[in-house]
Coordinates of C-alpha atoms in Angstrom, one line a residue:
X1 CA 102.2 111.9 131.7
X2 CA 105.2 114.4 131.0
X3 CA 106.2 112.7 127.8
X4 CA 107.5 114.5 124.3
X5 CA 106.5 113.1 120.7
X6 CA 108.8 113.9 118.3
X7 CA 108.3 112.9 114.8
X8 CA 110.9 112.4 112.5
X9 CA 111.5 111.9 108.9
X10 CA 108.7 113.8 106.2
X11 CA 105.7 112.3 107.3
X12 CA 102.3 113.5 106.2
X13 CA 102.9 116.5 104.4
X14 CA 99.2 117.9 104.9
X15 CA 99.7 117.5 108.3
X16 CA 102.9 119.7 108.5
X17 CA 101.4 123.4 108.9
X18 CA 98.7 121.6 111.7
X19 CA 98.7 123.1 115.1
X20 CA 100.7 120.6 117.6
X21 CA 100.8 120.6 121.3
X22 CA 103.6 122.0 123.0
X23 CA 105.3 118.5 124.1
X24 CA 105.2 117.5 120.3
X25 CA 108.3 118.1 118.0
X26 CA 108.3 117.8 114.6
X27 CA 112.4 116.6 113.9
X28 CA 112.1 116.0 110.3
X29 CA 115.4 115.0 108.7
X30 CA 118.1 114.5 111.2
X31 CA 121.7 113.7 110.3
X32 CA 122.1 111.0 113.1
X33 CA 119.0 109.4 113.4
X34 CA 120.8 106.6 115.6
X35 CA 121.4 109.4 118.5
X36 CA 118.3 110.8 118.2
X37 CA 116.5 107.5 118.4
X38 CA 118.9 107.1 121.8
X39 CA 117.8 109.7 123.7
X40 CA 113.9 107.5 123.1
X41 CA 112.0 105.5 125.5
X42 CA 109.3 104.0 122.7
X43 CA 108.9 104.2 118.7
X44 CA 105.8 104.8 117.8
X45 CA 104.4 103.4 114.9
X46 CA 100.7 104.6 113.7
X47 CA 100.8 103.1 110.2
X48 CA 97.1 102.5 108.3
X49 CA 97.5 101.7 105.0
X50 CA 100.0 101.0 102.5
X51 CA 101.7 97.8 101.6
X52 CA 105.1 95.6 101.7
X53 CA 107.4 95.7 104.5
X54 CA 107.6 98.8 106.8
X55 CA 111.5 98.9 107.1
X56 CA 110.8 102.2 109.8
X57 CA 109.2 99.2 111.8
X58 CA 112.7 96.8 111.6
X59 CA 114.6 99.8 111.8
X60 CA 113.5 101.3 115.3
X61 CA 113.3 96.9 116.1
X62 CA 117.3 96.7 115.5
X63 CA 117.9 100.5 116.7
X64 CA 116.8 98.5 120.1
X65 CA 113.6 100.2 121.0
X66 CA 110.2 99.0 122.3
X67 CA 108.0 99.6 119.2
X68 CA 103.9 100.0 119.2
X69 CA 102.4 100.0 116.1
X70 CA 99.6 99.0 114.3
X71 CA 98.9 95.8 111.9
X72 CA 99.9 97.6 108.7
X73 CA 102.9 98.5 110.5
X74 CA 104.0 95.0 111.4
X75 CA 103.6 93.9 107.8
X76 CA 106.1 91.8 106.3
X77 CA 108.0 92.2 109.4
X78 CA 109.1 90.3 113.0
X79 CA 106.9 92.5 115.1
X80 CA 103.6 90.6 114.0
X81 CA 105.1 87.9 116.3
X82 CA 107.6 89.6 118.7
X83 CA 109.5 92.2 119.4
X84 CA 106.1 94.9 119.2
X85 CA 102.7 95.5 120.4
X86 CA 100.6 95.3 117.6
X87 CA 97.2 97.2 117.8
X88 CA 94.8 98.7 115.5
X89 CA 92.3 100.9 118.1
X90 CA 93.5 104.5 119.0
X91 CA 92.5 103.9 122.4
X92 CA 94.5 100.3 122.8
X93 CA 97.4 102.3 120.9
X94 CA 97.6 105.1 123.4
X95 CA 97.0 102.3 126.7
X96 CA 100.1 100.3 125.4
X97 CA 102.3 103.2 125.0
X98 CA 101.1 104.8 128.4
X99 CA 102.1 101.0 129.6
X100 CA 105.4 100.8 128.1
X101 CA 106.3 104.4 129.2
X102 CA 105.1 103.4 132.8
X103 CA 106.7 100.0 132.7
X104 CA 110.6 100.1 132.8
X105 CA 111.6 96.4 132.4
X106 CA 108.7 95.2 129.8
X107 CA 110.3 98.2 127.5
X108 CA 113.8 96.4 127.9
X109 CA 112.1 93.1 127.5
X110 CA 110.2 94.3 124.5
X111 CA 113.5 95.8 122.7
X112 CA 115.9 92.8 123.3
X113 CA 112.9 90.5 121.5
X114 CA 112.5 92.9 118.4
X115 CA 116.5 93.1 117.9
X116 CA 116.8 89.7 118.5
X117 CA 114.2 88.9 115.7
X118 CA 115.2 91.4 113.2
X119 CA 119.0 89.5 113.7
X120 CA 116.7 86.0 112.8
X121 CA 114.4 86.8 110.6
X122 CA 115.6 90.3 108.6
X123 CA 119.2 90.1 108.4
X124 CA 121.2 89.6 105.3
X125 CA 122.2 86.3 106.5
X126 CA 118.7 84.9 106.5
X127 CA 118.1 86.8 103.4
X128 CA 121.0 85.0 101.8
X129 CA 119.8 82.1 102.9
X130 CA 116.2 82.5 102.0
X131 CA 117.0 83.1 98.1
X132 CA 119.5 80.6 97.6
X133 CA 116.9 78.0 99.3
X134 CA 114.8 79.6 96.4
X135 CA 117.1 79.5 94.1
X136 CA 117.9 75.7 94.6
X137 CA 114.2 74.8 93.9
X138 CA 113.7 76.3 91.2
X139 CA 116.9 74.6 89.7
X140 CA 115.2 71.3 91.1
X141 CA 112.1 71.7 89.3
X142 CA 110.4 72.6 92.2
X143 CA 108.7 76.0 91.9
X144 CA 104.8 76.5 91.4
X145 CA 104.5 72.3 92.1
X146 CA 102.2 71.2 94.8
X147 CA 104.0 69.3 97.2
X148 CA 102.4 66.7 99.1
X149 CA 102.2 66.0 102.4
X150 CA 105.5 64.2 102.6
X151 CA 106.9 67.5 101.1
X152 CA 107.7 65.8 97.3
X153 CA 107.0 67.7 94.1
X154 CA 104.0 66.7 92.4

């Protein structure tokens, strides 16, 4: 298909003085990512490797992008449930972005579910949340206890 690639932020700096097809741009840094990101279709996300949560992944998610990536880049993050298409084979990679590219409504489908789960699941609020629910058990004596099935301390 005619489609351009262009890769932003540092990436892979052996990779940087690689050949690249003519439809692939290497953007690097760019001073408003948000209106670059607007002018895409899909985010591509070809993580292997690494750990903790991929804040590119919840980043393209809330910039409102369809986002394929790969089980290391889903990690910590929304898009192992919704929001993504999670694959790990180049070949199923490639088919789901040729299918997103082709497919107009599932792309819109697909970014309305990822923002909608980075607003549940990654935003400050929850966050807030999240620690002081910590926080309140380990004030109750709670933390590191089994609890059993009746969810009591013991």
């Amino acid at each position: 298909p005619d489609v351009e690639l262009r890769v932003f932020g540092g990436g892979a700096p052996e990779l940087a003085e690689q050949p690249v097809r003519a439809n692939v741009r290497r953007m690097g840094f760019v001073p408003d990512l948000a209106r670059e990101l607007a002018e895409c279709d899909v985010a591509v996300v070809p993580v292997i490797g690494g750990t903790g949560v991929k804040t590119k992944t919840l980043e393209l998610m809330a910039a409102g992008l369809p986002v394929v990536t790969t089980r290391d880049g889903a990690r910590g993050t929304a898009a192992v449930h919704e929001g993504a298409i999670v694959v790990d084979l180049p070949r199923q990679f490639a088919d789901a972005v040729l299918s997103l590219l082709a497919e107009p409504d599932r792309r819109r489908e697909l970014a309305d579910d990822g923002m909608k789960a980075v607003r549940r699941e990654h935003c400050t609020t929850h966050t807030v949340e999240w620690a002081a629910s910590i926080r309140a058990r380990v004030a109750a004596g709670a933390w590191g206890k089994r609890r059993d099935r009746w969810g009591r301390c013991q």
